[in-house]
Amino acid sequence: MHWPVVAYGELDSTNMEAQRRIANGQLEATWIRAERQTTGRGRSGRSWQSLDGNLLISLLLPLDCPPSVLHHLSLISGLALNNAIAACSADKRMSLSPRLKWPNDVLIDEAKVAGILVESSIVGNRAIAIIGFGVNLQAAPQLADRNTTSLAAHGLTLRPEDFLTYLDAHLAKTISAWDDGRDFPRIRQSWLNNSFPLDHPIAINTTQGRVQGTFAGLDEDGALLIRTSNGKIELFHFGDVAVGGEAATSANGETRTT
């Protein structure tokens, strides 16, 4: 393992435990894992369900990068998790093909198998990141607004501690390749190589409404690009994304406000 692991039977949230450790002065890189979370959190304020046998873990990670590139960690962590699933599948002589949905959800057959919550801050003159992972190893929650799946549903059965060895290795490798932001173009291209093809149906819900169209890639700093029905490419730094069938709730390429 590249980073030590602290394990708990139950926590409110692994990210919250990391925040408490930072507040108490801990700045050493550490994995914080729980078998159960009582108030797990996902992106956009959603709750994250704690199901038996899944991986619930956060990495407390001090960094030497400038604050202006901390947002890259969303793409970095998603890419690392995607690669960990692919590598584990290959080692088990299986052929799972995970794909990335912006910014860092990992999907199999357009169903969500994992999610990531990245939080960052500056302590003194040091950047500190908390990267929380929820990976559906054994079971997936039933959600009304999106399709979900688990690795076990695709025949890949793993204990959390076994999958963590893959995640630890690939996250360390990807962060090293990023080089504190100096080699982000390499990360961006790798992310695109593991996402959906250009022109794939996509939609995003923002505070201004819903935008539908087709995937047009990422800009140089990792923001999402969507081509709308009038051919215009719009740029997004934040929003809730749907792809494929989930994106097609109204006419393909339509832009509208809800």
JSON list of N, CA and C in Angstrom, two decimals, residues 7-13 20 33-38 50:
[
{"chain": "A", "resi": 7, "resn": "ALA", "atom": "N", "xyz": [-8.99, 1.70, 9.87]},
{"chain": "A", "resi": 7, "resn": "ALA", "atom": "CA", "xyz": [-10.30, 1.10, 9.62]},
{"chain": "A", "resi": 7, "resn": "ALA", "atom": "C", "xyz": [-11.22, 1.26, 10.83]},
{"chain": "A", "resi": 8, "resn": "TYR", "atom": "N", "xyz": [-12.49, 1.51, 10.55]},
{"chain": "A", "resi": 8, "resn": "TYR", "atom": "CA", "xyz": [-13.52, 1.63, 11.58]},
{"chain": "A", "resi": 8, "resn": "TYR", "atom": "C", "xyz": [-14.69, 0.70, 11.23]},
{"chain": "A", "resi": 9, "resn": "GLY", "atom": "N", "xyz": [-15.38, 0.24, 12.26]},
{"chain": "A", "resi": 9, "resn": "GLY", "atom": "CA", "xyz": [-16.60, -0.50, 12.03]},
{"chain": "A", "resi": 9, "resn": "GLY", "atom": "C", "xyz": [-17.70, 0.42, 11.52]},
{"chain": "A", "resi": 10, "resn": "GLU", "atom": "N", "xyz": [-17.82, 1.61, 12.15]},
{"chain": "A", "resi": 10, "resn": "GLU", "atom": "CA", "xyz": [-18.87, 2.56, 11.76]},
{"chain": "A", "resi": 10, "resn": "GLU", "atom": "C", "xyz": [-18.39, 3.99, 11.96]},
{"chain": "A", "resi": 11, "resn": "LEU", "atom": "N", "xyz": [-18.73, 4.84, 11.01]},
{"chain": "A", "resi": 11, "resn": "LEU", "atom": "CA", "xyz": [-18.48, 6.27, 11.09]},
{"chain": "A", "resi": 11, "resn": "LEU", "atom": "C", "xyz": [-19.70, 7.01, 10.58]},
{"chain": "A", "resi": 12, "resn": "ASP", "atom": "N", "xyz": [-19.81, 8.28, 10.94]},
{"chain": "A", "resi": 12, "resn": "ASP", "atom": "CA", "xyz": [-20.82, 9.09, 10.28]},
{"chain": "A", "resi": 12, "resn": "ASP", "atom": "C", "xyz": [-20.49, 9.22, 8.80]},
{"chain": "A", "resi": 13, "resn": "SER", "atom": "N", "xyz": [-19.24, 9.53, 8.51]},
{"chain": "A", "resi": 13, "resn": "SER", "atom": "CA", "xyz": [-18.77, 9.68, 7.13]},
{"chain": "A", "resi": 13, "resn": "SER", "atom": "C", "xyz": [-17.25, 9.62, 7.14]},
{"chain": "A", "resi": 20, "resn": "ARG", "atom": "N", "xyz": [-12.13, 15.94, 10.57]},
{"chain": "A", "resi": 20, "resn": "ARG", "atom": "CA", "xyz": [-11.82, 16.04, 12.00]},
{"chain": "A", "resi": 20, "resn": "ARG", "atom": "C", "xyz": [-10.32, 15.86, 12.23]},
{"chain": "A", "resi": 33, "resn": "ARG", "atom": "N", "xyz": [-11.17, 4.13, 6.33]},
{"chain": "A", "resi": 33, "resn": "ARG", "atom": "CA", "xyz": [-12.18, 3.21, 5.81]},
{"chain": "A", "resi": 33, "resn": "ARG", "atom": "C", "xyz": [-13.21, 2.88, 6.88]},
{"chain": "A", "resi": 34, "resn": "ALA", "atom": "N", "xyz": [-14.46, 2.70, 6.48]},
{"chain": "A", "resi": 34, "resn": "ALA", "atom": "CA", "xyz": [-15.52, 2.29, 7.40]},
{"chain": "A", "resi": 34, "resn": "ALA", "atom": "C", "xyz": [-16.31, 1.15, 6.77]},
{"chain": "A", "resi": 35, "resn": "GLU", "atom": "N", "xyz": [-16.76, 0.23, 7.60]},
{"chain": "A", "resi": 35, "resn": "GLU", "atom": "CA", "xyz": [-17.66, -0.82, 7.11]},
{"chain": "A", "resi": 35, "resn": "GLU", "atom": "C", "xyz": [-19.06, -0.28, 6.90]},
{"chain": "A", "resi": 36, "resn": "ARG", "atom": "N", "xyz": [-19.42, 0.74, 7.71]},
{"chain": "A", "resi": 36, "resn": "ARG", "atom": "CA", "xyz": [-20.74, 1.37, 7.60]},
{"chain": "A", "resi": 36, "resn": "ARG", "atom": "C", "xyz": [-20.59, 2.88, 7.80]},
{"chain": "A", "resi": 37, "resn": "GLN", "atom": "N", "xyz": [-21.45, 3.62, 7.12]},
{"chain": "A", "resi": 37, "resn": "GLN", "atom": "CA", "xyz": [-21.54, 5.06, 7.32]},
{"chain": "A", "resi": 37, "resn": "GLN", "atom": "C", "xyz": [-22.99, 5.41, 7.67]},
{"chain": "A", "resi": 38, "resn": "THR", "atom": "N", "xyz": [-23.17, 6.24, 8.67]},
{"chain": "A", "resi": 38, "resn": "THR", "atom": "CA", "xyz": [-24.53, 6.62, 9.06]},
{"chain": "A", "resi": 38, "resn": "THR", "atom": "C", "xyz": [-25.03, 7.85, 8.31]},
{"chain": "A", "resi": 50, "resn": "SER", "atom": "N", "xyz": [-25.03, 3.14, 2.65]},
{"chain": "A", "resi": 50, "resn": "SER", "atom": "CA", "xyz": [-24.00, 2.23, 3.15]},
{"chain": "A", "resi": 50, "resn": "SER", "atom": "C", "xyz": [-24.55, 0.81, 3.10]}
]
